[in-house]
mmCIF file of C-alpha atoms and ligand atoms in Angstrom:
data_model
loop_
_atom_site.group_PDB
_atom_site.id
_atom_site.type_symbol
_atom_site.label_atom_id
_atom_site.label_comp_id
_atom_site.label_asym_id
_atom_site.label_seq_id
_atom_site.Cartn_x
_atom_site.Cartn_y
_atom_site.Cartn_z
ATOM 1 C CA MET A 256 138.050 163.357 79.383
ATOM 2 C CA SER A 257 138.928 159.685 79.336
ATOM 3 C CA THR A 258 139.111 157.935 82.671
ATOM 4 C CA ARG A 259 141.293 155.290 81.121
ATOM 5 C CA ALA A 260 144.830 155.680 82.415
ATOM 6 C CA LYS A 261 147.699 155.721 79.935
ATOM 7 C CA HIS A 262 149.217 152.538 81.298
ATOM 8 C CA ASP A 263 145.902 150.710 81.268
ATOM 9 C CA GLU A 264 146.143 149.381 77.758
ATOM 10 C CA PRO A 265 146.526 145.861 76.438
ATOM 11 C CA ALA A 266 150.113 144.704 76.445
ATOM 12 C CA THR A 267 151.659 143.548 73.198
ATOM 13 C CA ASP A 268 154.317 140.869 72.982
ATOM 14 C CA VAL A 269 157.002 143.412 72.293
ATOM 15 C CA PRO A 270 157.195 146.234 74.823
ATOM 16 C CA ARG A 271 156.323 149.542 73.202
ATOM 17 C CA HIS A 272 158.491 151.470 75.594
ATOM 18 C CA ILE A 273 161.633 150.245 77.349
ATOM 19 C CA ALA A 274 163.336 152.351 80.032
ATOM 20 C CA VAL A 275 166.919 151.493 80.988
ATOM 21 C CA ILE A 276 169.283 152.401 83.806
ATOM 22 C CA MET A 277 172.617 151.777 82.143
ATOM 23 C CA ASP A 278 174.662 150.915 85.216
ATOM 24 C CA GLY A 279 177.981 149.178 85.777
ATOM 25 C CA ASN A 280 180.364 151.033 83.474
ATOM 26 C CA GLY A 281 182.802 151.830 86.287
ATOM 27 C CA ARG A 282 182.955 148.253 87.528
ATOM 28 C CA TRP A 283 183.365 146.950 83.980
ATOM 29 C CA ALA A 284 186.456 149.132 83.617
ATOM 30 C CA ARG A 285 187.835 148.396 87.057
ATOM 31 C CA LYS A 286 187.675 144.643 86.401
ATOM 32 C CA ARG A 287 190.005 145.287 83.470
ATOM 33 C CA LEU A 288 192.265 147.639 85.449
ATOM 34 C CA MET A 289 191.156 150.466 83.180
ATOM 35 C CA PRO A 290 190.045 153.995 84.150
ATOM 36 C CA ARG A 291 186.301 154.388 84.758
ATOM 37 C CA VAL A 292 185.920 156.529 81.651
ATOM 38 C CA ALA A 293 186.924 153.540 79.505
ATOM 39 C CA GLY A 294 183.788 151.858 80.845
ATOM 40 C CA HIS A 295 181.694 154.866 79.903
ATOM 41 C CA ARG A 296 183.146 154.803 76.391
ATOM 42 C CA LYS A 297 182.298 151.139 76.074
ATOM 43 C CA GLY A 298 178.865 152.016 77.426
ATOM 44 C CA VAL A 299 178.218 154.313 74.468
ATOM 45 C CA GLU A 300 179.012 151.387 72.150
ATOM 46 C CA ALA A 301 176.612 149.145 74.046
ATOM 47 C CA LEU A 302 173.905 151.782 73.704
ATOM 48 C CA ARG A 303 174.446 151.896 69.948
ATOM 49 C CA GLY A 304 173.798 148.150 69.781
ATOM 50 C CA VAL A 305 170.711 148.310 71.996
ATOM 51 C CA ILE A 306 169.220 151.159 69.921
ATOM 52 C CA ARG A 307 169.657 149.079 66.780
ATOM 53 C CA ALA A 308 168.217 145.964 68.437
ATOM 54 C CA CYS A 309 165.189 147.886 69.722
ATOM 55 C CA ALA A 310 164.492 149.347 66.280
ATOM 56 C CA GLU A 311 164.763 145.884 64.695
ATOM 57 C CA ARG A 312 162.367 144.391 67.249
ATOM 58 C CA GLY A 313 159.709 147.035 66.752
ATOM 59 C CA VAL A 314 160.112 148.774 70.113
ATOM 60 C CA SER A 315 158.831 152.299 69.494
ATOM 61 C CA HIS A 316 160.292 154.103 72.523
ATOM 62 C CA LEU A 317 163.614 153.639 74.298
ATOM 63 C CA THR A 318 164.440 155.873 77.258
ATOM 64 C CA VAL A 319 167.888 155.629 78.829
ATOM 65 C CA PHE A 320 169.331 157.130 81.996
ATOM 66 C CA ALA A 321 172.692 158.625 81.058
ATOM 67 C CA PHE A 322 173.367 161.091 83.872
ATOM 68 C CA SER A 323 171.318 161.619 87.003
ATOM 69 C CA SER A 324 170.849 164.865 88.894
ATOM 70 C CA GLU A 325 172.857 163.159 91.653
ATOM 71 C CA ASN A 326 175.784 162.202 89.398
ATOM 72 C CA TRP A 327 177.242 165.734 89.796
ATOM 73 C CA ARG A 328 178.414 164.408 93.177
ATOM 74 C CA ARG A 329 181.047 162.278 91.452
ATOM 75 C CA PRO A 330 184.704 163.347 91.362
ATOM 76 C CA GLN A 331 185.106 166.475 89.229
ATOM 77 C CA GLU A 332 187.389 164.632 86.833
ATOM 78 C CA GLU A 333 184.796 161.951 86.091
ATOM 79 C CA VAL A 334 182.043 164.553 85.624
ATOM 80 C CA THR A 335 184.232 166.477 83.168
ATOM 81 C CA LEU A 336 185.032 163.324 81.203
ATOM 82 C CA LEU A 337 181.351 162.334 81.113
ATOM 83 C CA MET A 338 180.443 165.782 79.732
ATOM 84 C CA GLU A 339 183.125 165.423 77.052
ATOM 85 C CA LEU A 340 181.761 162.017 76.140
ATOM 86 C CA PHE A 341 178.215 163.386 75.941
ATOM 87 C CA LEU A 342 179.417 166.237 73.732
ATOM 88 C CA ARG A 343 181.301 163.896 71.432
ATOM 89 C CA ALA A 344 178.349 161.520 71.206
ATOM 90 C CA LEU A 345 176.080 164.412 70.228
ATOM 91 C CA GLU A 346 178.562 165.503 67.555
ATOM 92 C CA ASN A 347 179.177 162.027 66.156
ATOM 93 C CA GLU A 348 176.031 159.956 66.567
ATOM 94 C CA VAL A 349 173.119 162.203 65.648
ATOM 95 C CA ALA A 350 173.543 161.973 61.868
ATOM 96 C CA ARG A 351 173.487 158.191 62.076
ATOM 97 C CA LEU A 352 170.370 158.250 64.258
ATOM 98 C CA HIS A 353 168.671 160.477 61.711
ATOM 99 C CA GLU A 354 169.683 158.169 58.831
ATOM 100 C CA ASN A 355 168.035 155.353 60.719
ATOM 101 C CA ARG A 356 164.839 157.396 61.152
ATOM 102 C CA ILE A 357 165.280 157.636 64.905
ATOM 103 C CA ARG A 358 163.844 160.559 66.793
ATOM 104 C CA PHE A 359 166.228 161.906 69.431
ATOM 105 C CA ARG A 360 165.161 163.679 72.582
ATOM 106 C CA VAL A 361 166.684 164.680 75.886
ATOM 107 C CA ILE A 362 164.816 165.029 79.183
ATOM 108 C CA GLY A 363 166.212 166.650 82.302
ATOM 109 C CA ASP A 364 167.317 170.059 83.494
ATOM 110 C CA LEU A 365 169.338 171.136 80.467
ATOM 111 C CA SER A 366 170.393 174.407 82.099
ATOM 112 C CA GLY A 367 173.054 172.360 83.939
ATOM 113 C CA PHE A 368 174.929 171.755 80.680
ATOM 114 C CA SER A 369 177.306 173.934 78.670
ATOM 115 C CA GLU A 370 175.884 176.205 75.957
ATOM 116 C CA ARG A 371 177.531 174.018 73.330
ATOM 117 C CA ILE A 372 175.817 170.865 74.608
ATOM 118 C CA GLN A 373 172.464 172.646 74.903
ATOM 119 C CA THR A 374 172.715 173.873 71.316
ATOM 120 C CA LEU A 375 173.629 170.422 69.989
ATOM 121 C CA ILE A 376 170.678 168.916 71.860
ATOM 122 C CA ARG A 377 168.242 171.478 70.440
ATOM 123 C CA ASP A 378 169.602 170.991 66.909
ATOM 124 C CA ALA A 379 169.405 167.203 67.172
ATOM 125 C CA GLU A 380 165.845 167.335 68.462
ATOM 126 C CA THR A 381 164.820 169.637 65.624
ATOM 127 C CA LEU A 382 166.604 167.592 62.947
ATOM 128 C CA THR A 383 165.003 164.308 64.029
ATOM 129 C CA ARG A 384 161.596 165.507 65.157
ATOM 130 C CA ASP A 385 159.589 163.880 62.352
ATOM 131 C CA ASN A 386 161.272 160.468 62.594
ATOM 132 C CA THR A 387 158.879 157.720 63.656
ATOM 133 C CA ARG A 388 160.779 154.432 63.636
ATOM 134 C CA LEU A 389 161.994 154.703 67.232
ATOM 135 C CA THR A 390 162.069 157.540 69.736
ATOM 136 C CA LEU A 391 165.299 157.529 71.723
ATOM 137 C CA THR A 392 165.067 159.667 74.841
ATOM 138 C CA VAL A 393 168.193 160.326 76.851
ATOM 139 C CA ALA A 394 167.664 161.347 80.470
ATOM 140 C CA ALA A 395 170.488 163.727 81.362
ATOM 141 C CA ASN A 396 170.682 165.800 84.538
ATOM 142 C CA TYR A 397 167.356 164.105 85.118
ATOM 143 C CA GLY A 398 165.707 163.159 88.385
ATOM 144 C CA GLY A 399 162.234 161.715 88.876
ATOM 145 C CA ARG A 400 161.562 164.127 91.725
ATOM 146 C CA TRP A 401 162.751 167.067 89.636
ATOM 147 C CA ASP A 402 160.336 165.959 86.903
ATOM 148 C CA ILE A 403 157.345 165.974 89.257
ATOM 149 C CA VAL A 404 158.316 169.357 90.724
ATOM 150 C CA GLN A 405 158.751 170.971 87.299
ATOM 151 C CA ALA A 406 155.355 169.557 86.264
ATOM 152 C CA VAL A 407 153.687 171.076 89.332
ATOM 153 C CA LYS A 408 155.352 174.423 88.615
ATOM 154 C CA LYS A 409 154.083 174.408 85.026
ATOM 155 C CA LEU A 410 150.579 173.563 86.200
ATOM 156 C CA MET A 411 150.596 176.391 88.728
ATOM 157 C CA LEU A 412 151.933 178.857 86.168
ATOM 158 C CA SER A 413 149.078 177.899 83.858
ATOM 159 C CA GLY A 414 146.712 179.155 86.555
ATOM 160 C CA VAL A 415 144.905 175.843 86.885
ATOM 161 C CA ALA A 416 142.346 175.671 89.709
ATOM 162 C CA PRO A 417 143.212 173.164 92.475
ATOM 163 C CA GLY A 418 139.998 171.287 91.722
ATOM 164 C CA ALA A 419 141.172 170.708 88.147
ATOM 165 C CA VAL A 420 144.419 169.050 89.227
ATOM 166 C CA ASN A 421 144.251 165.318 88.748
ATOM 167 C CA GLU A 422 146.514 162.501 87.563
ATOM 168 C CA THR A 423 145.835 163.306 83.923
ATOM 169 C CA THR A 424 146.517 167.051 84.119
ATOM 170 C CA LEU A 425 149.679 166.510 86.157
ATOM 171 C CA ALA A 426 150.938 163.720 83.873
ATOM 172 C CA GLU A 427 150.460 166.033 80.876
ATOM 173 C CA GLN A 428 153.225 168.263 82.242
ATOM 174 C CA LEU A 429 155.737 165.472 82.883
ATOM 175 C CA SER A 430 158.762 164.916 80.659
ATOM 176 C CA LEU A 431 157.424 161.894 78.757
ATOM 177 C CA ALA A 432 153.835 163.184 78.530
ATOM 178 C CA ASP A 433 153.397 162.352 74.852
ATOM 179 C CA MET A 434 154.608 158.742 75.126
ATOM 180 C CA PRO A 435 153.108 155.510 76.386
ATOM 181 C CA GLU A 436 154.375 154.740 79.869
ATOM 182 C CA PRO A 437 157.305 152.286 79.975
ATOM 183 C CA ASP A 438 156.208 148.656 79.698
ATOM 184 C CA LEU A 439 159.595 147.278 80.672
ATOM 185 C CA PHE A 440 162.287 148.720 82.941
ATOM 186 C CA ILE A 441 165.778 147.252 82.791
ATOM 187 C CA ARG A 442 168.594 147.974 85.233
ATOM 188 C CA THR A 443 171.977 146.457 84.533
ATOM 189 C CA GLY A 444 174.862 146.245 86.995
ATOM 190 C CA GLY A 445 173.200 144.248 89.745
ATOM 191 C CA GLU A 446 171.690 147.016 91.890
ATOM 192 C CA GLN A 447 167.974 146.722 92.522
ATOM 193 C CA ARG A 448 166.862 150.310 92.898
ATOM 194 C CA ILE A 449 165.308 153.120 90.874
ATOM 195 C CA SER A 450 167.925 155.802 91.759
ATOM 196 C CA ASN A 451 165.458 158.667 91.146
ATOM 197 C CA PHE A 452 164.763 157.657 87.520
ATOM 198 C CA LEU A 453 161.201 157.882 86.178
ATOM 199 C CA LEU A 454 159.232 157.782 89.445
ATOM 200 C CA TRP A 455 155.740 158.626 88.246
ATOM 201 C CA GLN A 456 155.984 156.861 84.900
ATOM 202 C CA LEU A 457 157.193 153.517 86.315
ATOM 203 C CA ALA A 458 154.077 153.035 88.457
ATOM 204 C CA TYR A 459 152.945 149.955 86.497
ATOM 205 C CA THR A 460 156.101 149.055 84.599
ATOM 206 C CA GLU A 461 157.481 145.514 84.737
ATOM 207 C CA LEU A 462 160.873 145.646 86.461
ATOM 208 C CA TYR A 463 163.845 143.587 85.289
ATOM 209 C CA PHE A 464 167.221 143.555 87.015
ATOM 210 C CA THR A 465 170.326 141.860 85.684
ATOM 211 C CA ASP A 466 173.872 141.485 86.990
ATOM 212 C CA THR A 467 175.225 142.034 83.474
ATOM 213 C CA LEU A 468 177.291 145.214 83.440
ATOM 214 C CA TRP A 469 176.061 147.794 80.926
ATOM 215 C CA PRO A 470 179.063 147.578 78.536
ATOM 216 C CA ASP A 471 178.336 143.838 78.198
ATOM 217 C CA PHE A 472 174.602 144.298 77.583
ATOM 218 C CA ASP A 473 173.947 143.216 73.980
ATOM 219 C CA ALA A 474 171.049 142.140 71.765
ATOM 220 C CA ALA A 475 170.944 138.680 73.381
ATOM 221 C CA ALA A 476 170.731 140.277 76.828
ATOM 222 C CA LEU A 477 167.929 142.508 75.559
ATOM 223 C CA ASP A 478 166.104 139.459 74.242
ATOM 224 C CA ALA A 479 166.397 137.798 77.659
ATOM 225 C CA ALA A 480 164.796 140.867 79.249
ATOM 226 C CA ILE A 481 161.997 140.899 76.677
ATOM 227 C CA ALA A 482 161.448 137.152 77.182
ATOM 228 C CA SER A 483 161.055 137.770 80.917
ATOM 229 C CA TYR A 484 158.600 140.585 80.185
ATOM 230 C CA ARG A 485 156.501 138.338 77.975
ATOM 231 C CA LYS A 486 156.042 135.854 80.803
ATOM 232 C CA ARG A 487 154.561 138.479 83.103
ATOM 233 C CA GLU A 488 150.869 138.967 83.564
ATOM 234 C CA ARG A 489 150.044 142.662 83.724
ATOM 235 C CA ARG A 490 146.982 142.932 85.911
ATOM 236 C CA PHE A 491 146.760 146.668 86.666
ATOM 237 C CA GLY A 492 144.906 145.880 89.876
ATOM 238 C CA ARG A 493 142.522 143.315 88.413
ATOM 239 C CA THR A 494 142.391 139.599 89.145
ATOM 240 C CA SER A 495 144.103 137.066 86.949
ATOM 241 C CA GLU A 496 140.685 135.674 85.934
ATOM 242 C CA GLN A 497 139.545 139.088 84.745
ATOM 243 C CA VAL A 498 142.690 139.574 82.705
ATOM 244 C CA ARG A 499 142.331 136.186 81.013
ATOM 245 C CA ALA A 500 138.647 136.740 80.291
ATOM 246 C CA ALA A 501 139.455 140.099 78.662
ATOM 247 C CA GLN A 502 142.218 138.484 76.601
ATOM 248 C CA SER A 503 139.975 135.717 75.263
ATOM 249 C CA ALA A 504 137.250 138.268 74.455
ATOM 250 C CA GLU A 505 139.819 140.237 72.490
ATOM 251 C CA GLY A 506 141.040 137.177 70.633
ATOM 252 C CA ALA A 507 137.472 136.083 69.809
HETATM 253 C C1 IPE B 213 176.624 154.108 84.939
HETATM 254 O O1 IPE B 213 177.753 153.415 85.327
HETATM 255 C C2 IPE B 213 176.934 155.345 84.154
HETATM 256 C C3 IPE B 213 176.691 156.606 84.881
HETATM 257 C C4 IPE B 213 176.137 156.704 86.050
HETATM 258 C C5 IPE B 213 177.093 157.807 84.197
HETATM 259 P P1 IPE B 213 178.501 153.735 86.673
HETATM 260 O O2 IPE B 213 179.519 154.785 86.405
HETATM 261 O O3 IPE B 213 177.527 154.059 87.743
HETATM 262 O O4 IPE B 213 179.217 152.367 86.962
HETATM 263 P P2 IPE B 213 179.408 151.670 88.360
HETATM 264 O O5 IPE B 213 178.059 151.550 89.013
HETATM 265 O O6 IPE B 213 180.335 152.534 89.162
HETATM 266 O O7 IPE B 213 180.021 150.344 88.026
HETATM 267 C C1 IPE B 214 172.042 155.660 88.070
HETATM 268 O O1 IPE B 214 173.258 155.018 88.276
HETATM 269 C C2 IPE B 214 172.185 156.742 87.055
HETATM 270 C C3 IPE B 214 172.651 156.350 85.744
HETATM 271 C C4 IPE B 214 172.849 155.150 85.278
HETATM 272 C C5 IPE B 214 172.888 157.445 84.869
HETATM 273 P P1 IPE B 214 174.160 155.315 89.542
HETATM 274 O O2 IPE B 214 175.281 154.348 89.502
HETATM 275 O O3 IPE B 214 174.513 156.754 89.615
HETATM 276 O O4 IPE B 214 173.160 154.986 90.751
HETATM 277 P P2 IPE B 214 173.457 154.724 92.283
HETATM 278 O O5 IPE B 214 174.222 155.905 92.772
HETATM 279 O O6 IPE B 214 174.256 153.476 92.379
HETATM 280 O O7 IPE B 214 172.111 154.586 92.904
HETATM 281 MG MG1 MG B 215 176.556 152.926 89.159
#
């Protein structure tokens, strides 16, 4: 078994995997004296643009937080409208994703959703499973703590001996097990917190926070985030001198 951790790989100029907390829809709407759901609708449009921009820039994985396990605490009316929006997006957007060779996946506790939504998710995942241009993963009824707990449960059900539990075997049971860990995390809307998104997987991700509200986040805003990422030095615990020596050896 390799001792090399999944995140411990040379960074490329373009992040392979971008994880996004799409926040600020409600405030975007309120600023315009519109109902919060108008912000969520605009948020779906913004996501469409960011998916396209990621595909054009050669990003291979985009993971977006659409609905957290805590978002059920919102007013019933907003939850209902968000579910309708999710349903409509599944009905209307999947064909276009497939045409663009995008693989679609959902992570989270799907049992919280209606049968109709669960069926559409399964069908969309099956339809797009062989697409390789970009993998779009939507986190819905997702929580980072839930993810770790469900991974532990799966491990225990497999009958694994305690001595065989390590970071690799646990990570293999997590929701994004088959993907590189996120290189870049973006949160729009001005808050600087993780809000129970990918807890394990963000261990070595570069974090980027912007005040831009999600409905306003466009390709130029994405480029600004990627430009910030490219200026970072990813050391993974090493010294700067070690990192630079390894880079010049690679370039030689
Ligand atoms: C993010 O926008 C979308 C969801 C959480 C579904 P918000 O709805 O949290 O927008 P703000 O933070 O209230 O502006
Ligand atoms: C996080 O946003 C979840 C999503 C964007 C889906 P929230 O707006 O729900 O996060 P908090 O409550 O401000 O931390
Ligand atoms: Mg919010």
